[in-house]
Tab-separated table of C-alpha atoms in Angstrom:
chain	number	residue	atom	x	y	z
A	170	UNK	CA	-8.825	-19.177	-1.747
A	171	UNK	CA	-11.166	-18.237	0.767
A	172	UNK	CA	-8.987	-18.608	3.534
A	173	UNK	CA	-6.006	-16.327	1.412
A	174	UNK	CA	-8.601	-13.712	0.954
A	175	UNK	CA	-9.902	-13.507	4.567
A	176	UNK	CA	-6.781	-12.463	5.084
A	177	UNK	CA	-6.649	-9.885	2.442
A	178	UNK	CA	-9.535	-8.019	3.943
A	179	UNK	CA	-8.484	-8.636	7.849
A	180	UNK	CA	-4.790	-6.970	7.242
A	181	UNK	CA	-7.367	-3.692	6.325
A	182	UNK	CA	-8.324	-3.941	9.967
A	183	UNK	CA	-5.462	-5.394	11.951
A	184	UNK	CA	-2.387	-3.692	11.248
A	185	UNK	CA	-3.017	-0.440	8.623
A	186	UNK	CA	-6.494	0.240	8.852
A	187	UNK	CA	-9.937	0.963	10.426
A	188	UNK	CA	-9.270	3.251	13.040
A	189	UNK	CA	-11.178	6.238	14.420
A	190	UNK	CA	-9.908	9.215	12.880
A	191	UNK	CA	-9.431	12.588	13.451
A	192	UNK	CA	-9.314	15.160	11.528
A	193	UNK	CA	-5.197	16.172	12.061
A	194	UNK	CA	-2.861	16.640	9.614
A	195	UNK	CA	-3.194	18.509	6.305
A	196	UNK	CA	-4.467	18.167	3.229
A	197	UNK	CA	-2.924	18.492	-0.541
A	198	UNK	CA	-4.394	18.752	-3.553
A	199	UNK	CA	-3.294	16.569	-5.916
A	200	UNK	CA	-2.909	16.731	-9.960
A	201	UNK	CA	-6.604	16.186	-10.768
A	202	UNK	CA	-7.908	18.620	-7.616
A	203	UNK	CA	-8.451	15.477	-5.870
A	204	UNK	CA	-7.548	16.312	-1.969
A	205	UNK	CA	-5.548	13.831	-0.005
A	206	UNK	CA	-5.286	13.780	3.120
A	207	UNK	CA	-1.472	13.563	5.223
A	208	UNK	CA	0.155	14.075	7.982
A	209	UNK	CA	4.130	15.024	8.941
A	210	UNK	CA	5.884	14.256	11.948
A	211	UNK	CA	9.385	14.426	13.177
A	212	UNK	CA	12.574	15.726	11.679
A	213	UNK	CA	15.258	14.321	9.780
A	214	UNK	CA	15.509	12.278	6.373
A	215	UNK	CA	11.699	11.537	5.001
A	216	UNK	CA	10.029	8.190	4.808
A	217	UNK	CA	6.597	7.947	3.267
A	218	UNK	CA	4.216	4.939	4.582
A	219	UNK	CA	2.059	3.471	2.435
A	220	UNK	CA	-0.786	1.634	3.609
A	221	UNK	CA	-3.031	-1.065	2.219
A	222	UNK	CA	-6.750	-1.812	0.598
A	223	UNK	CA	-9.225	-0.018	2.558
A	224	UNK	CA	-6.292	1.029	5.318
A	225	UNK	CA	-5.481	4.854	6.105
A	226	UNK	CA	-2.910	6.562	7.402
A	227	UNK	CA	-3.826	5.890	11.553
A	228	UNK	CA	-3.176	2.400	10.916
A	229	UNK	CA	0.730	2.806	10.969
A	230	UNK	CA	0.405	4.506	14.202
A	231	UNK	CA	-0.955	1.569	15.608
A	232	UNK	CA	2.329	-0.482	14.653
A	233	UNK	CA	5.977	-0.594	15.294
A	234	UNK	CA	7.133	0.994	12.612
A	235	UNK	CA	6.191	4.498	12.665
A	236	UNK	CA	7.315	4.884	16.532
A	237	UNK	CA	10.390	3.151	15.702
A	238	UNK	CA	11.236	5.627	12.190
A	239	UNK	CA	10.483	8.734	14.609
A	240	UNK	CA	12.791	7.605	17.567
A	241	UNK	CA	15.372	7.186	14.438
A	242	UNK	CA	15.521	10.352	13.914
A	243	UNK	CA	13.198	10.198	10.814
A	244	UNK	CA	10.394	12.662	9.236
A	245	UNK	CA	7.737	10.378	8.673
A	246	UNK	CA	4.618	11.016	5.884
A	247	UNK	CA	1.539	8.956	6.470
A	248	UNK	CA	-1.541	9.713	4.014
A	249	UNK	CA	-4.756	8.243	2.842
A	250	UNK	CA	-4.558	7.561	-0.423
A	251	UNK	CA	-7.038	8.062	-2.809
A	252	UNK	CA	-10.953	6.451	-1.992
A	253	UNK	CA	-9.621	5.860	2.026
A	254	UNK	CA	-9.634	7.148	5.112
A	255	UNK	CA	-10.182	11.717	4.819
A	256	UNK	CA	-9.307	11.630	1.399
A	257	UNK	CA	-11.497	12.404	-1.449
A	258	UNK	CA	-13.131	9.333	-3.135
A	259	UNK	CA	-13.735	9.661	-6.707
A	260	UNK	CA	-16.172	7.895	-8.426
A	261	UNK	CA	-14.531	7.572	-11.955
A	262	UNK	CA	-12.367	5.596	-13.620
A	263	UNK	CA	-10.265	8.352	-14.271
A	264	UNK	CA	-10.313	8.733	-10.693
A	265	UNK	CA	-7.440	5.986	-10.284
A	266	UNK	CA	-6.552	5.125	-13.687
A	267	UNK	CA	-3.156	5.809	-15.040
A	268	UNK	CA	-1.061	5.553	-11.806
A	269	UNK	CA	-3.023	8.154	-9.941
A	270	UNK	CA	-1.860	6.877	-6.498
A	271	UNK	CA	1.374	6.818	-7.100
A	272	UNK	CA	1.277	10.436	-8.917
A	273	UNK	CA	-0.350	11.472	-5.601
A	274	UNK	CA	2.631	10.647	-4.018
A	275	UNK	CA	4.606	11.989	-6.286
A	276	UNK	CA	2.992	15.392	-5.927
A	277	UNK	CA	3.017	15.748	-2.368
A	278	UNK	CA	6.498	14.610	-2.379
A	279	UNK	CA	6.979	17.536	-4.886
A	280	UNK	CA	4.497	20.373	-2.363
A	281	UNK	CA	6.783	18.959	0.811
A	282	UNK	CA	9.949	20.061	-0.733
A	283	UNK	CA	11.808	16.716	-1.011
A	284	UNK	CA	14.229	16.006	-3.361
A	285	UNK	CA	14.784	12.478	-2.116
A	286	UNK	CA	12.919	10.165	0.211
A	287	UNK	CA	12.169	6.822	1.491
A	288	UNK	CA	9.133	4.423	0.822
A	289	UNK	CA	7.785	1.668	2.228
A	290	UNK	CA	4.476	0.194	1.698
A	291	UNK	CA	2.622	-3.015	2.850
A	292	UNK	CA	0.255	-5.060	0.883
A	293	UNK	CA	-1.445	-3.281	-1.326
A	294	UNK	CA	0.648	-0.561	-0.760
A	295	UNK	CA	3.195	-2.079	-1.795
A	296	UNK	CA	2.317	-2.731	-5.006
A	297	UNK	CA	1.607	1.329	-5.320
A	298	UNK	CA	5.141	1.764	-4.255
A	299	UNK	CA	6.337	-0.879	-7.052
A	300	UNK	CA	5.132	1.791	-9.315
A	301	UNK	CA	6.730	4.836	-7.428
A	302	UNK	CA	10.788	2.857	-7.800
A	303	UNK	CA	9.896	2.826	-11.771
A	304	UNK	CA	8.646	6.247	-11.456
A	305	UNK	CA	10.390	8.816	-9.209
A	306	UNK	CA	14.182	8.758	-9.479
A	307	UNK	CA	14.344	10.586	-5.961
A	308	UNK	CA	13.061	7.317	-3.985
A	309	UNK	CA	16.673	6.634	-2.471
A	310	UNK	CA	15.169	3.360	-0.707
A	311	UNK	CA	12.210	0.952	-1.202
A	312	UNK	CA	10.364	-1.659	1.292
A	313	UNK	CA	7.578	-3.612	0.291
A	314	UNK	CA	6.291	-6.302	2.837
A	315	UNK	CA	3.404	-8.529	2.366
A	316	UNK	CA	3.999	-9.075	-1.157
A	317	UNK	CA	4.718	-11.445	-3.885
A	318	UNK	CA	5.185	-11.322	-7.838
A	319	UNK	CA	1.485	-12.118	-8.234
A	320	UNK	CA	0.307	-8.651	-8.776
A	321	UNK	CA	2.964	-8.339	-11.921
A	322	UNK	CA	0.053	-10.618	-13.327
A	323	UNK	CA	-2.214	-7.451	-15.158
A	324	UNK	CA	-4.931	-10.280	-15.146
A	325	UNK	CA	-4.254	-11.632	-11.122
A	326	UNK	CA	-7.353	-13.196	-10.631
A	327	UNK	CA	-7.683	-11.578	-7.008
A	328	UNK	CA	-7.836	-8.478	-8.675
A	329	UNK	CA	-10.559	-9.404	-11.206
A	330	UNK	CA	-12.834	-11.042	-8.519
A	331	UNK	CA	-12.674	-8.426	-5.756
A	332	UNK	CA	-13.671	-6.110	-8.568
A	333	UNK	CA	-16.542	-7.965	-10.107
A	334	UNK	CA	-17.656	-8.508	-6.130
A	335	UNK	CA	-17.302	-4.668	-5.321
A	336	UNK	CA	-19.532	-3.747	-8.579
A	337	UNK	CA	-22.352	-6.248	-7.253
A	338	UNK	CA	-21.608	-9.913	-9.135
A	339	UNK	CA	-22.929	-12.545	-6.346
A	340	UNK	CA	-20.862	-15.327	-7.531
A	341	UNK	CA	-17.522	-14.087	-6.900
A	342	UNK	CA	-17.522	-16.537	-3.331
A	343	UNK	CA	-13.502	-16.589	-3.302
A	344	UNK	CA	-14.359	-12.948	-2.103
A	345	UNK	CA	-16.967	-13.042	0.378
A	346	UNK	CA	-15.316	-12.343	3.176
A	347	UNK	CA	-13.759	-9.149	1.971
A	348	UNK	CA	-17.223	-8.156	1.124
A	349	UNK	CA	-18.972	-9.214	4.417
A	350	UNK	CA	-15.858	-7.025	5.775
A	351	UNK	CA	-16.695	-4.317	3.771
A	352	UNK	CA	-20.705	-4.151	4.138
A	353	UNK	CA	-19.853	-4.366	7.661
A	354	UNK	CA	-17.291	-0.842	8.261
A	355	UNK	CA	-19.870	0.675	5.683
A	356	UNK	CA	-16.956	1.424	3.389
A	357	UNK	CA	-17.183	3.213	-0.192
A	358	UNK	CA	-18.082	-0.133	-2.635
A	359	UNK	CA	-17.180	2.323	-5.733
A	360	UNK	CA	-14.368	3.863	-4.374
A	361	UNK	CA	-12.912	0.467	-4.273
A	362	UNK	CA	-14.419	-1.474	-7.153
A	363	UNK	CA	-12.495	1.520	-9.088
A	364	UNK	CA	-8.992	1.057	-7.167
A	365	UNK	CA	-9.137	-2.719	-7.741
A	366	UNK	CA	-10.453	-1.982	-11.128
A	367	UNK	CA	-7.628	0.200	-11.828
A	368	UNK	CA	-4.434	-1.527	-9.793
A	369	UNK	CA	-1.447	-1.645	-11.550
A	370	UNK	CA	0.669	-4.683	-11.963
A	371	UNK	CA	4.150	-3.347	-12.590
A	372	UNK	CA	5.687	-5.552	-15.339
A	373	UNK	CA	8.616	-7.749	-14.834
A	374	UNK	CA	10.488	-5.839	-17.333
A	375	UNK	CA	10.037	-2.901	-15.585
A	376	UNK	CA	10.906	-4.504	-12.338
A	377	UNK	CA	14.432	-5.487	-14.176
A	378	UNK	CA	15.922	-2.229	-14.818
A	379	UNK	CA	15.748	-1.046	-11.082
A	380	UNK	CA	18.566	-0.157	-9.191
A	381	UNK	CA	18.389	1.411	-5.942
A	382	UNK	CA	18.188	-0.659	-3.418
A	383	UNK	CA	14.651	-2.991	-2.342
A	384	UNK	CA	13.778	-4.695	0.715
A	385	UNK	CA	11.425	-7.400	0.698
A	386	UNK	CA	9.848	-8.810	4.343
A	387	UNK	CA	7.797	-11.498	4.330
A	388	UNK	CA	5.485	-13.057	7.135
A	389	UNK	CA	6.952	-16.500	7.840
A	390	UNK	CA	3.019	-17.948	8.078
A	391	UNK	CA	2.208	-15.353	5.253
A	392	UNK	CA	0.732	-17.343	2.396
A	393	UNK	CA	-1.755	-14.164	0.682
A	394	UNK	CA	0.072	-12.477	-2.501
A	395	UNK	CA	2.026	-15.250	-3.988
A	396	UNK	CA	5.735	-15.979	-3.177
A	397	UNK	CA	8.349	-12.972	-2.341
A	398	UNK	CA	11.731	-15.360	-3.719
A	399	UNK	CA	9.817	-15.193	-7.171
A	400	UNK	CA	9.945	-11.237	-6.764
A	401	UNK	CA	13.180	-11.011	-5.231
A	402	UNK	CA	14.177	-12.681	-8.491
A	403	UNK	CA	12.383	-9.865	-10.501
A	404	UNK	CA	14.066	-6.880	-8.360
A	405	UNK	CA	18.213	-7.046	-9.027
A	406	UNK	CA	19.685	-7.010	-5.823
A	407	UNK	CA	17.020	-6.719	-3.798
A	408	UNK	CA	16.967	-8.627	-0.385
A	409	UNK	CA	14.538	-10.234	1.870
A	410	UNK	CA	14.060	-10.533	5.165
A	411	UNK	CA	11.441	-12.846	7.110
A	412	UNK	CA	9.657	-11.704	10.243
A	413	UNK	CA	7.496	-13.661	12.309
A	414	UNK	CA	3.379	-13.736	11.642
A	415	UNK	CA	0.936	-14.440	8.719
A	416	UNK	CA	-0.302	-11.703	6.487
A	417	UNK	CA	-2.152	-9.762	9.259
A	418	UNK	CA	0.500	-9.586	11.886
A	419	UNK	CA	3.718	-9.444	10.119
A	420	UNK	CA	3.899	-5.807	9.609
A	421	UNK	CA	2.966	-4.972	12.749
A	422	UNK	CA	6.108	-6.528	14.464
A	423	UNK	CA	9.097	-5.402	16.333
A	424	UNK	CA	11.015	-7.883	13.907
A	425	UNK	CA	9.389	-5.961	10.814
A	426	UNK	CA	10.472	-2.293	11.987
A	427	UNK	CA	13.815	-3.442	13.360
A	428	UNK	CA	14.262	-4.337	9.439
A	429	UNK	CA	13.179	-1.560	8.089
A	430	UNK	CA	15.323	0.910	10.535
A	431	UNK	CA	18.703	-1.266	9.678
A	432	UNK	CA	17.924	-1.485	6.137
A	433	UNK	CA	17.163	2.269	5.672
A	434	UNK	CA	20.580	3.433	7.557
């Protein structure tokens, strides 16, 4: 378990996270006057990147994929959601309770004008953009990578521990890494105790009645969020696609973007 959740907290580094950042971009103000923080680039259809547990928007930039979406032709929306990165970081439970994330998506999708878009997320963010395809009928396409059906589990014992960890319980050692991770970038313990805290797990009845269509990628040495053939089976014609690397590299791939680009045509 150790091992799995190292590489939880090293994909927050590696491929969608801890970058210097400056302050570009905009910022919206969401449903509960909480700001987030995005940026817009490029023309074309929209695809909104969703990043993963402590990552921010820079991370995709430091990827294939976001080069690859804007030499496609693509508008592409990168944000820090809620608690990360230039966006506020509330310190409630109402904070990020009740799909808040995903509504913040929502609403800026709603203040940029689009009546349909594109989504893809990665790790954690996918699981925030399992909630947007039961959500918003104007997602037109879906990609979640780095993800399995564990997080359908409301009581995923990940979850539970990284939470108990982040609020200051010393015997959660299936976590220490993350923790030594986080102590170490000086990161906002509340801020996340309340987004683990407060992660949904979309149910598998919910996952049944989607229909548009869902690509799942999965690192071929990628072992961290349980297996993606159980959630293919949970997503009606969904389809996977595996890409070379372990939970930290995958998404960072030519292989992963090339995907992505065919699959959203």
């Amino acid at each position: 378990m150790k091992k799995i959740l190292s590489a939880f907290v090293i994909i927050i580094a590696c491929s969608f996270g801890l970058h210097a950042q400056q302050p570009e971009g905009k910022f919206f103000t969401s449903f509960d006057g909480t700001k987030i923080h995005y940026e817009v680039k490029g023309n074309g259809y929209p695809v909104i990147l969703v990043h993963g547990f402590t990552g921010t928007s820079q991370g995709w930039k430091h990827g294939s994929l976001y080069p690859a979406l804007l030499t496609a032709g693509y508008k592409v929306i990168i944000l820090d959601q809620r608690g990360n990165g230039l966006s506020d970081k509330p310190h409630t439970d109402a904070g990020y309770a009740n799909d808040a994330e995903a509504k913040d998506i929502m609403g800026l999708a709603s203040n940029l004008g689009f009546k349909n878009y594109d989504v893809v997320g990665y790790s954690r963010g996918s699981i925030i953009t399992s909630r947007l395809i039961v959500l918003d009928k104007r997602i037109h396409k879906a990609v979640m990578g780095g993800m399995g059906a564990d997080y359908t589990n409301p009581q995923w014992s990940r979850r539970i521990h990284a939470y108990k960890a982040l609020m200051g319980d010393t015997t959660m050692h299936d976590v220490d890494d993350m923790m030594v991770w986080i102590r170490k970038n000086n990161f906002d313990n509340l801020a996340l105790a309340y987004q683990q805290k407060h992660q949904p797990s979309t149910s598998k009845k919910e996952l049944s009645t989607v229909k548009i269509p869902v690509l799942l990628i999965d690192g071929t040495e990628d072992t961290t969020n349980g297996d993606v053939t159980d959630l293919q089976k949970l997503i009606p014609g969904s389809k996977m696609v595996n890409v070379p690397g372990n939970h930290n590299t995958a998404g960072n791939t030519v292989q992963f973007a090339s995907a992505i680009i065919d699959f959203l045509k």
